[in-house]
Amino acid sequence: MQILDGRKTSNDLKEEIALEVLSIKKAGNKTPHLAAIIVGNDGASQTYVASKVKACKRVGFQSTLVELPENITEKKLLQEIDILNNNNAIDGFIVQLPLPKHINEQKVLMLVNPDKDVDGFHPTNVGRMVLDLPCFLPATPFGILELLERYNIKTSGKNVVVLGRSHIVGRPMSILMSQKRNAGNATVTVCHSRTKNLKEFTLSADIIIAAIGIPEFLKANMVKEGVVVIDVGITRVDDATKKKGYRLAGDVDYVHVSKKAAFITPVPGGVGPMTIAMLLKNTLLAFQRKN
Ligand code: GUN
């Protein structure tokens, strides 16, 4: 079994991006600039956004964090997005999800200028992705493709099972893996909460991408020997033995599944760091497309 080391791969990527930033600066240009909007005080979201800001510093990007209160009105949030859309100094920005219940997420994401939509959530970017046109790929699927490519994992003609159909991970992942591309050309099955006989699908899978948000859902008796497992789950599970009172659990029963797997991503240290690196990559792309 080989671990797909997202931490190392994302560090490699960040070094590559940092070198690009150096040459951009040397040429006398301004540096790429990413902004993030966060609404409310959700602990996990705060941690993710702080990691994104830290990663910007590491590669030499400028970053701006827009922190807004939980009770902000939808109208005010839309105004904040308009400000970032019209700020020429900002190359790309994200609105951290989830948003409070009183805010219409769709309306918010629709307002983001597609040219600055480095999360790839705007319908224009989703449509362009489906049609194989230049776009911003959503960072988590983009990171998984990059990980598969950098570890030379063959996907052409393989049976891929995607667990989950979310707009952020499962849906785009299933589309990308079926397309004509490196880390593509696969036969893809999307399984979800209404799938019957799930185990029949997972047992025949060469590659499983688990993105359902149920801790340790995928068990060893659900996978075949030599499977490649990508674990997107990252749920906080109460654990009194930890200083913080919780531990992070993936969607995969790692201890047992790893014994049968050829390749597997750990949690933490697998897909998570890749997501951040690809957000930086998208920001660099936004900068390059603009200039
Ligand atoms: N919440 C969970 N994942 C993501 C992501 O990739 N982008 C944003 N904006 N919010 C998220």
PDB file of C-alpha atoms and ligand atoms in Angstrom:
ATOM      1  CA  MET A   1       0.000   0.000   0.000  1.00  0.00           C
ATOM      2  CA  GLN A   2       1.234   3.454  -0.889  1.00  0.00           C
ATOM      3  CA  ILE A   3      -0.026   6.613   0.756  1.00  0.00           C
ATOM      4  CA  LEU A   4      -1.072   9.405  -1.580  1.00  0.00           C
ATOM      5  CA  ASP A   5       0.629  12.171   0.328  1.00  0.00           C
ATOM      6  CA  GLY A   6      -1.420  15.311  -0.200  1.00  0.00           C
ATOM      7  CA  ARG A   7       0.716  17.307   2.184  1.00  0.00           C
ATOM      8  CA  LYS A   8       3.911  16.639   0.257  1.00  0.00           C
ATOM      9  CA  THR A   9       2.268  17.059  -3.155  1.00  0.00           C
ATOM     10  CA  SER A  10       0.642  20.334  -2.112  1.00  0.00           C
ATOM     11  CA  ASN A  11       3.994  21.562  -0.799  1.00  0.00           C
ATOM     12  CA  ASP A  12       5.575  20.732  -4.180  1.00  0.00           C
ATOM     13  CA  LEU A  13       2.788  22.656  -5.896  1.00  0.00           C
ATOM     14  CA  LYS A  14       3.163  25.630  -3.573  1.00  0.00           C
ATOM     15  CA  GLU A  15       6.886  25.747  -4.284  1.00  0.00           C
ATOM     16  CA  GLU A  16       6.155  25.760  -8.018  1.00  0.00           C
ATOM     17  CA  ILE A  17       3.622  28.572  -7.557  1.00  0.00           C
ATOM     18  CA  ALA A  18       6.022  30.547  -5.330  1.00  0.00           C
ATOM     19  CA  LEU A  19       8.655  30.392  -8.089  1.00  0.00           C
ATOM     20  CA  GLU A  20       6.120  31.739 -10.585  1.00  0.00           C
ATOM     21  CA  VAL A  21       5.250  34.562  -8.198  1.00  0.00           C
ATOM     22  CA  LEU A  22       8.942  35.431  -7.889  1.00  0.00           C
ATOM     23  CA  SER A  23       9.298  35.727 -11.645  1.00  0.00           C
ATOM     24  CA  ILE A  24       6.097  37.797 -11.822  1.00  0.00           C
ATOM     25  CA  LYS A  25       7.557  40.180  -9.218  1.00  0.00           C
ATOM     26  CA  LYS A  26      10.938  40.266 -10.941  1.00  0.00           C
ATOM     27  CA  ALA A  27       9.220  41.334 -14.145  1.00  0.00           C
ATOM     28  CA  GLY A  28       7.881  44.336 -12.193  1.00  0.00           C
ATOM     29  CA  ASN A  29       4.270  43.165 -12.035  1.00  0.00           C
ATOM     30  CA  LYS A  30       1.948  43.305  -9.044  1.00  0.00           C
ATOM     31  CA  THR A  31       1.440  40.065  -7.140  1.00  0.00           C
ATOM     32  CA  PRO A  32      -1.641  37.839  -7.493  1.00  0.00           C
ATOM     33  CA  HIS A  33      -4.304  38.708  -4.916  1.00  0.00           C
ATOM     34  CA  LEU A  34      -6.925  36.329  -3.459  1.00  0.00           C
ATOM     35  CA  ALA A  35      -9.810  37.467  -1.269  1.00  0.00           C
ATOM     36  CA  ALA A  36     -12.072  35.320   0.896  1.00  0.00           C
ATOM     37  CA  ILE A  37     -15.444  36.191   2.376  1.00  0.00           C
ATOM     38  CA  ILE A  38     -16.450  34.356   5.519  1.00  0.00           C
ATOM     39  CA  VAL A  39     -19.840  34.783   7.151  1.00  0.00           C
ATOM     40  CA  GLY A  40     -20.343  33.865  10.830  1.00  0.00           C
ATOM     41  CA  ASN A  41     -18.282  31.909  13.309  1.00  0.00           C
ATOM     42  CA  ASP A  42     -18.393  28.272  12.174  1.00  0.00           C
ATOM     43  CA  GLY A  43     -15.244  26.724  13.649  1.00  0.00           C
ATOM     44  CA  ALA A  44     -14.392  24.468  10.713  1.00  0.00           C
ATOM     45  CA  SER A  45     -14.930  27.261   8.152  1.00  0.00           C
ATOM     46  CA  GLN A  46     -12.744  29.629  10.198  1.00  0.00           C
ATOM     47  CA  THR A  47      -9.972  27.018  10.221  1.00  0.00           C
ATOM     48  CA  TYR A  48     -10.225  26.404   6.452  1.00  0.00           C
ATOM     49  CA  VAL A  49     -10.171  30.100   5.601  1.00  0.00           C
ATOM     50  CA  ALA A  50      -7.237  30.729   7.942  1.00  0.00           C
ATOM     51  CA  SER A  51      -5.340  27.945   6.120  1.00  0.00           C
ATOM     52  CA  LYS A  52      -6.130  29.572   2.771  1.00  0.00           C
ATOM     53  CA  VAL A  53      -4.828  32.950   3.949  1.00  0.00           C
ATOM     54  CA  LYS A  54      -1.684  31.324   5.361  1.00  0.00           C
ATOM     55  CA  ALA A  55      -1.093  29.499   2.071  1.00  0.00           C
ATOM     56  CA  CYS A  56      -1.304  32.829   0.205  1.00  0.00           C
ATOM     57  CA  LYS A  57       1.473  34.243   2.384  1.00  0.00           C
ATOM     58  CA  ARG A  58       3.574  31.160   1.800  1.00  0.00           C
ATOM     59  CA  VAL A  59       3.567  31.547  -2.001  1.00  0.00           C
ATOM     60  CA  GLY A  60       3.859  35.338  -1.971  1.00  0.00           C
ATOM     61  CA  PHE A  61       0.247  36.190  -2.904  1.00  0.00           C
ATOM     62  CA  GLN A  62      -1.553  39.116  -1.398  1.00  0.00           C
ATOM     63  CA  SER A  63      -4.696  38.119   0.490  1.00  0.00           C
ATOM     64  CA  THR A  64      -7.718  39.892   1.899  1.00  0.00           C
ATOM     65  CA  LEU A  65     -10.094  38.372   4.421  1.00  0.00           C
ATOM     66  CA  VAL A  66     -13.584  39.843   4.584  1.00  0.00           C
ATOM     67  CA  GLU A  67     -15.206  38.725   7.852  1.00  0.00           C
ATOM     68  CA  LEU A  68     -18.948  39.308   8.092  1.00  0.00           C
ATOM     69  CA  PRO A  69     -21.375  38.666  10.974  1.00  0.00           C
ATOM     70  CA  GLU A  70     -23.698  35.629  11.040  1.00  0.00           C
ATOM     71  CA  ASN A  71     -26.779  37.913  10.935  1.00  0.00           C
ATOM     72  CA  ILE A  72     -25.707  39.901   7.847  1.00  0.00           C
ATOM     73  CA  THR A  73     -28.561  40.436   5.405  1.00  0.00           C
ATOM     74  CA  GLU A  74     -28.449  38.785   2.005  1.00  0.00           C
ATOM     75  CA  LYS A  75     -28.577  42.227   0.394  1.00  0.00           C
ATOM     76  CA  LYS A  76     -25.498  43.404   2.304  1.00  0.00           C
ATOM     77  CA  LEU A  77     -23.586  40.227   1.427  1.00  0.00           C
ATOM     78  CA  LEU A  78     -24.434  40.704  -2.254  1.00  0.00           C
ATOM     79  CA  GLN A  79     -23.098  44.265  -1.979  1.00  0.00           C
ATOM     80  CA  GLU A  80     -19.830  42.939  -0.544  1.00  0.00           C
ATOM     81  CA  ILE A  81     -19.515  40.586  -3.525  1.00  0.00           C
ATOM     82  CA  ASP A  82     -20.112  43.465  -5.896  1.00  0.00           C
ATOM     83  CA  ILE A  83     -17.295  45.372  -4.213  1.00  0.00           C
ATOM     84  CA  LEU A  84     -14.863  42.495  -4.843  1.00  0.00           C
ATOM     85  CA  ASN A  85     -16.146  42.056  -8.411  1.00  0.00           C
ATOM     86  CA  ASN A  86     -15.349  45.705  -9.103  1.00  0.00           C
ATOM     87  CA  ASN A  87     -12.041  45.875  -7.242  1.00  0.00           C
ATOM     88  CA  ASN A  88      -9.415  45.619  -9.949  1.00  0.00           C
ATOM     89  CA  ALA A  89      -6.698  44.817  -7.401  1.00  0.00           C
ATOM     90  CA  ILE A  90      -8.377  41.472  -6.588  1.00  0.00           C
ATOM     91  CA  ASP A  91      -7.697  38.678  -9.087  1.00  0.00           C
ATOM     92  CA  GLY A  92      -9.931  36.043  -7.544  1.00  0.00           C
ATOM     93  CA  PHE A  93     -12.148  35.498  -4.533  1.00  0.00           C
ATOM     94  CA  ILE A  94     -14.186  32.865  -2.764  1.00  0.00           C
ATOM     95  CA  VAL A  95     -17.224  32.883  -0.524  1.00  0.00           C
ATOM     96  CA  GLN A  96     -16.634  30.210   2.097  1.00  0.00           C
ATOM     97  CA  LEU A  97     -19.525  27.752   2.374  1.00  0.00           C
ATOM     98  CA  PRO A  98     -21.788  26.874   4.079  1.00  0.00           C
ATOM     99  CA  LEU A  99     -23.628  30.188   4.445  1.00  0.00           C
ATOM    100  CA  PRO A 100     -26.211  30.894   7.171  1.00  0.00           C
ATOM    101  CA  LYS A 101     -29.667  29.449   6.447  1.00  0.00           C
ATOM    102  CA  HIS A 102     -31.319  32.844   5.765  1.00  0.00           C
ATOM    103  CA  ILE A 103     -29.010  33.456   2.782  1.00  0.00           C
ATOM    104  CA  ASN A 104     -29.714  31.988  -0.653  1.00  0.00           C
ATOM    105  CA  GLU A 105     -26.435  30.330  -1.585  1.00  0.00           C
ATOM    106  CA  GLN A 106     -27.335  30.060  -5.260  1.00  0.00           C
ATOM    107  CA  LYS A 107     -28.027  33.797  -5.507  1.00  0.00           C
ATOM    108  CA  VAL A 108     -24.686  34.568  -3.856  1.00  0.00           C
ATOM    109  CA  LEU A 109     -22.627  32.268  -6.082  1.00  0.00           C
ATOM    110  CA  MET A 110     -24.394  33.546  -9.209  1.00  0.00           C
ATOM    111  CA  LEU A 111     -23.227  37.083  -8.494  1.00  0.00           C
ATOM    112  CA  VAL A 112     -19.510  36.234  -8.389  1.00  0.00           C
ATOM    113  CA  ASN A 113     -17.807  37.407 -11.596  1.00  0.00           C
ATOM    114  CA  PRO A 114     -16.936  34.129 -13.413  1.00  0.00           C
ATOM    115  CA  ASP A 115     -13.484  35.546 -14.260  1.00  0.00           C
ATOM    116  CA  LYS A 116     -12.761  35.881 -10.524  1.00  0.00           C
ATOM    117  CA  ASP A 117     -14.581  32.689  -9.502  1.00  0.00           C
ATOM    118  CA  VAL A 118     -11.518  30.726  -8.371  1.00  0.00           C
ATOM    119  CA  ASP A 119     -13.769  28.191  -6.579  1.00  0.00           C
ATOM    120  CA  GLY A 120     -15.323  27.311  -9.952  1.00  0.00           C
ATOM    121  CA  PHE A 121     -18.847  27.373  -8.489  1.00  0.00           C
ATOM    122  CA  HIS A 122     -20.477  29.847 -10.913  1.00  0.00           C
ATOM    123  CA  PRO A 123     -22.795  28.222 -13.504  1.00  0.00           C
ATOM    124  CA  THR A 124     -20.594  29.675 -16.268  1.00  0.00           C
ATOM    125  CA  ASN A 125     -17.574  27.802 -14.961  1.00  0.00           C
ATOM    126  CA  VAL A 126     -19.598  24.646 -14.264  1.00  0.00           C
ATOM    127  CA  GLY A 127     -20.980  24.757 -17.819  1.00  0.00           C
ATOM    128  CA  ARG A 128     -17.543  25.357 -19.293  1.00  0.00           C
ATOM    129  CA  MET A 129     -16.174  22.450 -17.255  1.00  0.00           C
ATOM    130  CA  VAL A 130     -18.889  20.132 -18.597  1.00  0.00           C
ATOM    131  CA  LEU A 131     -18.074  21.231 -22.171  1.00  0.00           C
ATOM    132  CA  ASP A 132     -14.318  20.812 -21.636  1.00  0.00           C
ATOM    133  CA  LEU A 133     -13.670  24.514 -22.208  1.00  0.00           C
ATOM    134  CA  PRO A 134     -11.108  26.630 -20.318  1.00  0.00           C
ATOM    135  CA  CYS A 135     -12.568  27.386 -16.877  1.00  0.00           C
ATOM    136  CA  PHE A 136     -11.817  27.313 -13.178  1.00  0.00           C
ATOM    137  CA  LEU A 137     -12.151  23.757 -11.923  1.00  0.00           C
ATOM    138  CA  PRO A 138     -13.496  23.431  -8.378  1.00  0.00           C
ATOM    139  CA  ALA A 139     -10.479  23.080  -6.106  1.00  0.00           C
ATOM    140  CA  THR A 140     -11.203  19.714  -4.483  1.00  0.00           C
ATOM    141  CA  PRO A 141     -11.855  17.758  -7.718  1.00  0.00           C
ATOM    142  CA  PHE A 142      -8.951  19.635  -9.334  1.00  0.00           C
ATOM    143  CA  GLY A 143      -6.724  18.563  -6.438  1.00  0.00           C
ATOM    144  CA  ILE A 144      -7.791  14.923  -6.758  1.00  0.00           C
ATOM    145  CA  LEU A 145      -6.967  14.935 -10.503  1.00  0.00           C
ATOM    146  CA  GLU A 146      -3.566  16.437  -9.715  1.00  0.00           C
ATOM    147  CA  LEU A 147      -2.865  13.818  -7.039  1.00  0.00           C
ATOM    148  CA  LEU A 148      -3.821  10.951  -9.382  1.00  0.00           C
ATOM    149  CA  GLU A 149      -1.610  12.408 -12.124  1.00  0.00           C
ATOM    150  CA  ARG A 150       1.416  13.059  -9.927  1.00  0.00           C
ATOM    151  CA  TYR A 151       1.293   9.496  -8.597  1.00  0.00           C
ATOM    152  CA  ASN A 152       0.872   8.150 -12.153  1.00  0.00           C
ATOM    153  CA  ILE A 153      -2.315   6.302 -11.302  1.00  0.00           C
ATOM    154  CA  LYS A 154      -3.863   4.888 -14.457  1.00  0.00           C
ATOM    155  CA  THR A 155      -7.524   5.783 -14.789  1.00  0.00           C
ATOM    156  CA  SER A 156      -8.245   5.069 -18.464  1.00  0.00           C
ATOM    157  CA  GLY A 157     -10.861   2.323 -18.780  1.00  0.00           C
ATOM    158  CA  LYS A 158     -10.996   1.840 -15.005  1.00  0.00           C
ATOM    159  CA  ASN A 159     -14.182   1.528 -12.994  1.00  0.00           C
ATOM    160  CA  VAL A 160     -14.487   4.599 -10.811  1.00  0.00           C
ATOM    161  CA  VAL A 161     -17.137   4.834  -8.113  1.00  0.00           C
ATOM    162  CA  VAL A 162     -17.877   8.287  -6.748  1.00  0.00           C
ATOM    163  CA  LEU A 163     -19.712   8.228  -3.417  1.00  0.00           C
ATOM    164  CA  GLY A 164     -21.737  11.426  -3.165  1.00  0.00           C
ATOM    165  CA  ARG A 165     -23.267  13.847  -5.640  1.00  0.00           C
ATOM    166  CA  SER A 166     -22.565  17.247  -4.053  1.00  0.00           C
ATOM    167  CA  HIS A 167     -22.112  20.269  -6.295  1.00  0.00           C
ATOM    168  CA  ILE A 168     -18.655  20.876  -4.810  1.00  0.00           C
ATOM    169  CA  VAL A 169     -17.128  17.406  -5.084  1.00  0.00           C
ATOM    170  CA  GLY A 170     -19.151  14.362  -6.202  1.00  0.00           C
ATOM    171  CA  ARG A 171     -20.912  15.822  -9.252  1.00  0.00           C
ATOM    172  CA  PRO A 172     -17.893  17.604 -10.792  1.00  0.00           C
ATOM    173  CA  MET A 173     -15.599  14.677  -9.938  1.00  0.00           C
ATOM    174  CA  SER A 174     -17.839  12.243 -11.792  1.00  0.00           C
ATOM    175  CA  ILE A 175     -17.909  14.486 -14.867  1.00  0.00           C
ATOM    176  CA  LEU A 176     -14.159  15.122 -14.903  1.00  0.00           C
ATOM    177  CA  MET A 177     -13.198  11.467 -14.485  1.00  0.00           C
ATOM    178  CA  SER A 178     -15.315  10.466 -17.500  1.00  0.00           C
ATOM    179  CA  GLN A 179     -13.820  13.134 -19.779  1.00  0.00           C
ATOM    180  CA  LYS A 180     -10.973  12.648 -22.253  1.00  0.00           C
ATOM    181  CA  ARG A 181      -8.102  13.815 -20.094  1.00  0.00           C
ATOM    182  CA  ASN A 182      -5.200  12.604 -18.020  1.00  0.00           C
ATOM    183  CA  ALA A 183      -6.794  11.209 -14.878  1.00  0.00           C
ATOM    184  CA  GLY A 184      -9.944  10.663 -16.943  1.00  0.00           C
ATOM    185  CA  ASN A 185     -11.333   8.281 -19.554  1.00  0.00           C
ATOM    186  CA  ALA A 186     -12.822   6.224 -16.741  1.00  0.00           C
ATOM    187  CA  THR A 187     -16.152   4.430 -16.528  1.00  0.00           C
ATOM    188  CA  VAL A 188     -17.853   6.329 -13.739  1.00  0.00           C
ATOM    189  CA  THR A 189     -20.687   5.358 -11.418  1.00  0.00           C
ATOM    190  CA  VAL A 190     -22.147   7.896  -9.015  1.00  0.00           C
ATOM    191  CA  CYS A 191     -23.578   6.362  -5.841  1.00  0.00           C
ATOM    192  CA  HIS A 192     -25.603   8.294  -3.266  1.00  0.00           C
ATOM    193  CA  SER A 193     -28.044   7.960  -0.399  1.00  0.00           C
ATOM    194  CA  ARG A 194     -30.699   6.306  -2.616  1.00  0.00           C
ATOM    195  CA  THR A 195     -28.341   3.785  -4.233  1.00  0.00           C
ATOM    196  CA  LYS A 196     -29.439   0.180  -3.708  1.00  0.00           C
ATOM    197  CA  ASN A 197     -26.854  -2.560  -3.122  1.00  0.00           C
ATOM    198  CA  LEU A 198     -24.039  -0.043  -2.791  1.00  0.00           C
ATOM    199  CA  LYS A 199     -21.550  -2.769  -1.900  1.00  0.00           C
ATOM    200  CA  GLU A 200     -21.973  -4.370  -5.344  1.00  0.00           C
ATOM    201  CA  PHE A 201     -20.705  -1.146  -6.909  1.00  0.00           C
ATOM    202  CA  THR A 202     -17.858  -0.492  -4.504  1.00  0.00           C
ATOM    203  CA  LEU A 203     -16.635  -4.109  -4.703  1.00  0.00           C
ATOM    204  CA  SER A 204     -16.203  -3.815  -8.466  1.00  0.00           C
ATOM    205  CA  ALA A 205     -14.497  -0.407  -8.307  1.00  0.00           C
ATOM    206  CA  ASP A 206     -10.835   0.068  -9.273  1.00  0.00           C
ATOM    207  CA  ILE A 207     -10.935   3.583  -7.826  1.00  0.00           C
ATOM    208  CA  ILE A 208     -13.297   4.871  -5.129  1.00  0.00           C
ATOM    209  CA  ILE A 209     -13.729   8.565  -4.392  1.00  0.00           C
ATOM    210  CA  ALA A 210     -15.597   8.923  -1.102  1.00  0.00           C
ATOM    211  CA  ALA A 211     -17.293  12.278  -0.579  1.00  0.00           C
ATOM    212  CA  ILE A 212     -20.401  11.726   1.540  1.00  0.00           C
ATOM    213  CA  GLY A 213     -19.379  13.218   4.883  1.00  0.00           C
ATOM    214  CA  ILE A 214     -20.171  10.110   6.954  1.00  0.00           C
ATOM    215  CA  PRO A 215     -17.180   9.212   9.144  1.00  0.00           C
ATOM    216  CA  GLU A 216     -15.596   5.836   8.355  1.00  0.00           C
ATOM    217  CA  PHE A 217     -18.495   4.797   6.098  1.00  0.00           C
ATOM    218  CA  LEU A 218     -16.415   2.769   3.609  1.00  0.00           C
ATOM    219  CA  LYS A 219     -15.399  -0.502   5.256  1.00  0.00           C
ATOM    220  CA  ALA A 220     -12.815  -3.089   4.218  1.00  0.00           C
ATOM    221  CA  ASN A 221     -15.516  -5.625   3.222  1.00  0.00           C
ATOM    222  CA  MET A 222     -16.833  -3.113   0.665  1.00  0.00           C
ATOM    223  CA  VAL A 223     -13.622  -2.883  -1.403  1.00  0.00           C
ATOM    224  CA  LYS A 224     -11.531  -5.250  -3.485  1.00  0.00           C
ATOM    225  CA  GLU A 225      -7.809  -5.938  -3.134  1.00  0.00           C
ATOM    226  CA  GLY A 226      -5.675  -3.360  -4.938  1.00  0.00           C
ATOM    227  CA  VAL A 227      -8.303  -0.600  -4.944  1.00  0.00           C
ATOM    228  CA  VAL A 228      -7.289   3.070  -5.103  1.00  0.00           C
ATOM    229  CA  VAL A 229      -9.108   5.063  -2.417  1.00  0.00           C
ATOM    230  CA  ILE A 230      -9.516   8.838  -2.348  1.00  0.00           C
ATOM    231  CA  ASP A 231     -11.066  10.048   0.897  1.00  0.00           C
ATOM    232  CA  VAL A 232     -12.614  13.504   0.692  1.00  0.00           C
ATOM    233  CA  GLY A 233     -14.417  13.313   4.052  1.00  0.00           C
ATOM    234  CA  ILE A 234     -13.250  15.485   6.910  1.00  0.00           C
ATOM    235  CA  THR A 235     -15.703  15.396   9.801  1.00  0.00           C
ATOM    236  CA  ARG A 236     -15.042  16.529  13.360  1.00  0.00           C
ATOM    237  CA  VAL A 237     -15.773  13.579  15.649  1.00  0.00           C
ATOM    238  CA  ASP A 238     -15.908  14.017  19.454  1.00  0.00           C
ATOM    239  CA  ASP A 239     -12.805  12.564  21.077  1.00  0.00           C
ATOM    240  CA  ALA A 240     -12.140  13.284  24.742  1.00  0.00           C
ATOM    241  CA  THR A 241      -8.543  12.038  24.430  1.00  0.00           C
ATOM    242  CA  LYS A 242      -7.677  14.965  22.129  1.00  0.00           C
ATOM    243  CA  LYS A 243      -6.743  18.416  23.386  1.00  0.00           C
ATOM    244  CA  LYS A 244      -9.317  20.066  21.124  1.00  0.00           C
ATOM    245  CA  GLY A 245     -12.002  17.551  22.154  1.00  0.00           C
ATOM    246  CA  TYR A 246     -12.360  16.189  18.620  1.00  0.00           C
ATOM    247  CA  ARG A 247     -10.479  14.358  15.897  1.00  0.00           C
ATOM    248  CA  LEU A 248     -10.847  14.581  12.122  1.00  0.00           C
ATOM    249  CA  ALA A 249     -12.356  11.507  10.489  1.00  0.00           C
ATOM    250  CA  GLY A 250     -12.559  10.685   6.800  1.00  0.00           C
ATOM    251  CA  ASP A 251     -15.319   8.784   5.001  1.00  0.00           C
ATOM    252  CA  VAL A 252     -13.106   5.687   4.954  1.00  0.00           C
ATOM    253  CA  ASP A 253     -12.284   3.181   7.703  1.00  0.00           C
ATOM    254  CA  TYR A 254      -8.619   3.863   7.008  1.00  0.00           C
ATOM    255  CA  VAL A 255      -7.096   1.318   9.400  1.00  0.00           C
ATOM    256  CA  HIS A 256      -8.804  -1.634   7.703  1.00  0.00           C
ATOM    257  CA  VAL A 257      -9.303  -0.381   4.122  1.00  0.00           C
ATOM    258  CA  SER A 258      -5.633   0.606   3.809  1.00  0.00           C
ATOM    259  CA  LYS A 259      -4.691  -3.077   4.281  1.00  0.00           C
ATOM    260  CA  LYS A 260      -6.437  -3.922   0.981  1.00  0.00           C
ATOM    261  CA  ALA A 261      -5.691  -0.731  -0.966  1.00  0.00           C
ATOM    262  CA  ALA A 262      -2.903  -0.178  -3.507  1.00  0.00           C
ATOM    263  CA  PHE A 263      -3.076   3.586  -2.907  1.00  0.00           C
ATOM    264  CA  ILE A 264      -4.995   5.571  -0.304  1.00  0.00           C
ATOM    265  CA  THR A 265      -5.232   9.175   0.890  1.00  0.00           C
ATOM    266  CA  PRO A 266      -4.976   9.751   4.649  1.00  0.00           C
ATOM    267  CA  VAL A 267      -7.186  12.143   6.637  1.00  0.00           C
ATOM    268  CA  PRO A 268      -5.827  14.611   7.459  1.00  0.00           C
ATOM    269  CA  GLY A 269      -2.969  15.096   4.992  1.00  0.00           C
ATOM    270  CA  GLY A 270      -4.599  13.792   1.814  1.00  0.00           C
ATOM    271  CA  VAL A 271      -7.181  15.681  -0.212  1.00  0.00           C
ATOM    272  CA  GLY A 272      -7.464  18.665   2.187  1.00  0.00           C
ATOM    273  CA  PRO A 273      -4.054  20.232   1.509  1.00  0.00           C
ATOM    274  CA  MET A 274      -4.526  19.635  -2.236  1.00  0.00           C
ATOM    275  CA  THR A 275      -7.726  21.697  -2.203  1.00  0.00           C
ATOM    276  CA  ILE A 276      -5.828  24.689  -0.853  1.00  0.00           C
ATOM    277  CA  ALA A 277      -2.971  24.297  -3.332  1.00  0.00           C
ATOM    278  CA  MET A 278      -5.423  24.187  -6.268  1.00  0.00           C
ATOM    279  CA  LEU A 279      -7.181  27.308  -5.022  1.00  0.00           C
ATOM    280  CA  LEU A 280      -3.793  29.046  -5.246  1.00  0.00           C
ATOM    281  CA  LYS A 281      -3.283  27.566  -8.709  1.00  0.00           C
ATOM    282  CA  ASN A 282      -6.668  28.917  -9.821  1.00  0.00           C
ATOM    283  CA  THR A 283      -5.787  32.344  -8.422  1.00  0.00           C
ATOM    284  CA  LEU A 284      -2.544  32.320 -10.389  1.00  0.00           C
ATOM    285  CA  LEU A 285      -4.550  31.340 -13.487  1.00  0.00           C
ATOM    286  CA  ALA A 286      -7.013  34.191 -12.874  1.00  0.00           C
ATOM    287  CA  PHE A 287      -4.086  36.592 -12.593  1.00  0.00           C
ATOM    288  CA  GLN A 288      -2.455  35.270 -15.763  1.00  0.00           C
ATOM    289  CA  ARG A 289      -5.707  35.387 -17.751  1.00  0.00           C
ATOM    290  CA  LYS A 290      -6.278  38.981 -16.694  1.00  0.00           C
ATOM    291  CA  ASN A 291      -2.746  40.118 -17.490  1.00  0.00           C
TER     292      ASN A 291
HETATM  293  N1  GUN B   1     -16.697  24.721   1.942  1.00  0.00           N
HETATM  294  C1  GUN B   1     -16.231  23.467   1.843  1.00  0.00           C
HETATM  295  N2  GUN B   1     -15.407  23.350   0.783  1.00  0.00           N
HETATM  296  C2  GUN B   1     -15.352  24.557   0.191  1.00  0.00           C
HETATM  297  C3  GUN B   1     -14.665  25.062  -0.944  1.00  0.00           C
HETATM  298  O1  GUN B   1     -13.939  24.370  -1.652  1.00  0.00           O
HETATM  299  N3  GUN B   1     -14.876  26.384  -1.214  1.00  0.00           N
HETATM  300  C4  GUN B   1     -15.686  27.161  -0.457  1.00  0.00           C
HETATM  301  N4  GUN B   1     -15.840  28.435  -0.820  1.00  0.00           N
HETATM  302  N5  GUN B   1     -16.344  26.724   0.589  1.00  0.00           N
HETATM  303  C5  GUN B   1     -16.171  25.425   0.926  1.00  0.00           C
END
